[in-house]
Amino acid sequence: MTDEAVRDEINRKAAAHAEATVYSLNNAYLSRSQKAEVEAVYQFSFGIFTYAFAALALVADQSFWTAYLNATFIGALAWGLSRFVMIGKAYLPLSLVLAGNGGMLIHLAIAAYALFERRWGVAAFVGLEAFGLMVMFMLPGWLWPMLFGGRMNPKYRIAKKMFGVEFPFERDL
């Protein structure tokens, strides 16, 4: 193999790795409706976690950490459901309140209520989560890549499972 052929192979594999690990809603591999279904499945457990946390802290009057640990357990159950029952169309109606702009507005309203109740930690957590900034502190944020990511972004893996898609970059991984 010539030096140029080796460089070409290295570049092709590096490009495939970059494409496989960085998911974008602008990707050309999935239709708009497929992307929406993938997002609905992926975001389900995060939304369930956040609502469970808020309900446990504000309605059940649990401490921040007790509510967080209980919501973590509930979020893990929701992750398992979304991981093993990937019927994107079933999650789409829920995604209106669990994620996206609708979920963001509801999270901000919950954060405002938590401020009113002087639950500063809950307000900060839910308010930041409205913008997706707390995902790293939520168990589903670790479960998706660790247990379902493999050599691809979990959202590409979800699309493969739901739609049987074979991505062009896979042959070079």
mmCIF file of N, CA and C in Angstrom, residues 53 57 61-70 119-126 134:
data_model
loop_
_atom_site.group_PDB
_atom_site.id
_atom_site.type_symbol
_atom_site.label_atom_id
_atom_site.label_comp_id
_atom_site.label_asym_id
_atom_site.label_seq_id
_atom_site.Cartn_x
_atom_site.Cartn_y
_atom_site.Cartn_z
ATOM 1 N N PHE A 53 -38.491 14.676 39.480
ATOM 2 C CA PHE A 53 -37.707 15.450 40.446
ATOM 3 C C PHE A 53 -38.519 16.634 40.980
ATOM 4 N N ALA A 57 -39.869 16.952 44.813
ATOM 5 C CA ALA A 57 -39.340 18.039 45.632
ATOM 6 C C ALA A 57 -40.420 19.034 46.032
ATOM 7 N N ASP A 61 -42.678 17.291 48.858
ATOM 8 C CA ASP A 61 -41.862 18.022 49.830
ATOM 9 C C ASP A 61 -40.636 17.219 50.291
ATOM 10 N N GLN A 62 -40.008 16.519 49.347
ATOM 11 C CA GLN A 62 -38.772 15.815 49.666
ATOM 12 C C GLN A 62 -37.609 16.795 49.578
ATOM 13 N N SER A 63 -36.540 16.472 50.293
ATOM 14 C CA SER A 63 -35.344 17.306 50.198
ATOM 15 C C SER A 63 -34.775 17.193 48.783
ATOM 16 N N PHE A 64 -33.914 18.134 48.427
ATOM 17 C CA PHE A 64 -33.313 18.140 47.088
ATOM 18 C C PHE A 64 -32.700 16.782 46.771
ATOM 19 N N TRP A 65 -31.847 16.276 47.662
ATOM 20 C CA TRP A 65 -31.117 15.041 47.363
ATOM 21 C C TRP A 65 -32.005 13.804 47.384
ATOM 22 N N THR A 66 -32.986 13.767 48.263
ATOM 23 C CA THR A 66 -33.926 12.640 48.270
ATOM 24 C C THR A 66 -34.727 12.629 46.976
ATOM 25 N N ALA A 67 -35.214 13.793 46.574
ATOM 26 C CA ALA A 67 -35.965 13.892 45.317
ATOM 27 C C ALA A 67 -35.075 13.535 44.134
ATOM 28 N N TYR A 68 -33.827 13.994 44.170
ATOM 29 C CA TYR A 68 -32.879 13.700 43.084
ATOM 30 C C TYR A 68 -32.641 12.191 42.968
ATOM 31 N N LEU A 69 -32.398 11.527 44.094
ATOM 32 C CA LEU A 69 -32.143 10.074 44.060
ATOM 33 C C LEU A 69 -33.378 9.301 43.615
ATOM 34 N N ASN A 70 -34.543 9.685 44.097
ATOM 35 C CA ASN A 70 -35.779 9.022 43.667
ATOM 36 C C ASN A 70 -36.057 9.272 42.188
ATOM 37 N N ARG A 119 -37.360 27.285 47.072
ATOM 38 C CA ARG A 119 -36.601 26.031 46.890
ATOM 39 C C ARG A 119 -35.534 26.316 45.844
ATOM 40 N N TRP A 120 -34.470 26.993 46.264
ATOM 41 C CA TRP A 120 -33.464 27.544 45.357
ATOM 42 C C TRP A 120 -32.779 26.463 44.518
ATOM 43 N N GLY A 121 -32.406 25.364 45.150
ATOM 44 C CA GLY A 121 -31.720 24.290 44.412
ATOM 45 C C GLY A 121 -32.613 23.676 43.344
ATOM 46 N N VAL A 122 -33.863 23.452 43.701
ATOM 47 C CA VAL A 122 -34.820 22.889 42.739
ATOM 48 C C VAL A 122 -35.038 23.869 41.593
ATOM 49 N N ALA A 123 -35.177 25.136 41.921
ATOM 50 C CA ALA A 123 -35.379 26.162 40.892
ATOM 51 C C ALA A 123 -34.185 26.212 39.950
ATOM 52 N N ALA A 124 -32.992 26.175 40.516
ATOM 53 C CA ALA A 124 -31.783 26.234 39.677
ATOM 54 C C ALA A 124 -31.682 24.995 38.789
ATOM 55 N N PHE A 125 -31.912 23.817 39.356
ATOM 56 C CA PHE A 125 -31.787 22.580 38.583
ATOM 57 C C PHE A 125 -32.801 22.551 37.442
ATOM 58 N N VAL A 126 -34.056 22.785 37.752
ATOM 59 C CA VAL A 126 -35.099 22.710 36.731
ATOM 60 C C VAL A 126 -34.953 23.856 35.722
ATOM 61 N N MET A 134 -28.425 20.457 32.370
ATOM 62 C CA MET A 134 -28.246 19.550 33.502
ATOM 63 C C MET A 134 -28.184 18.084 33.085
#
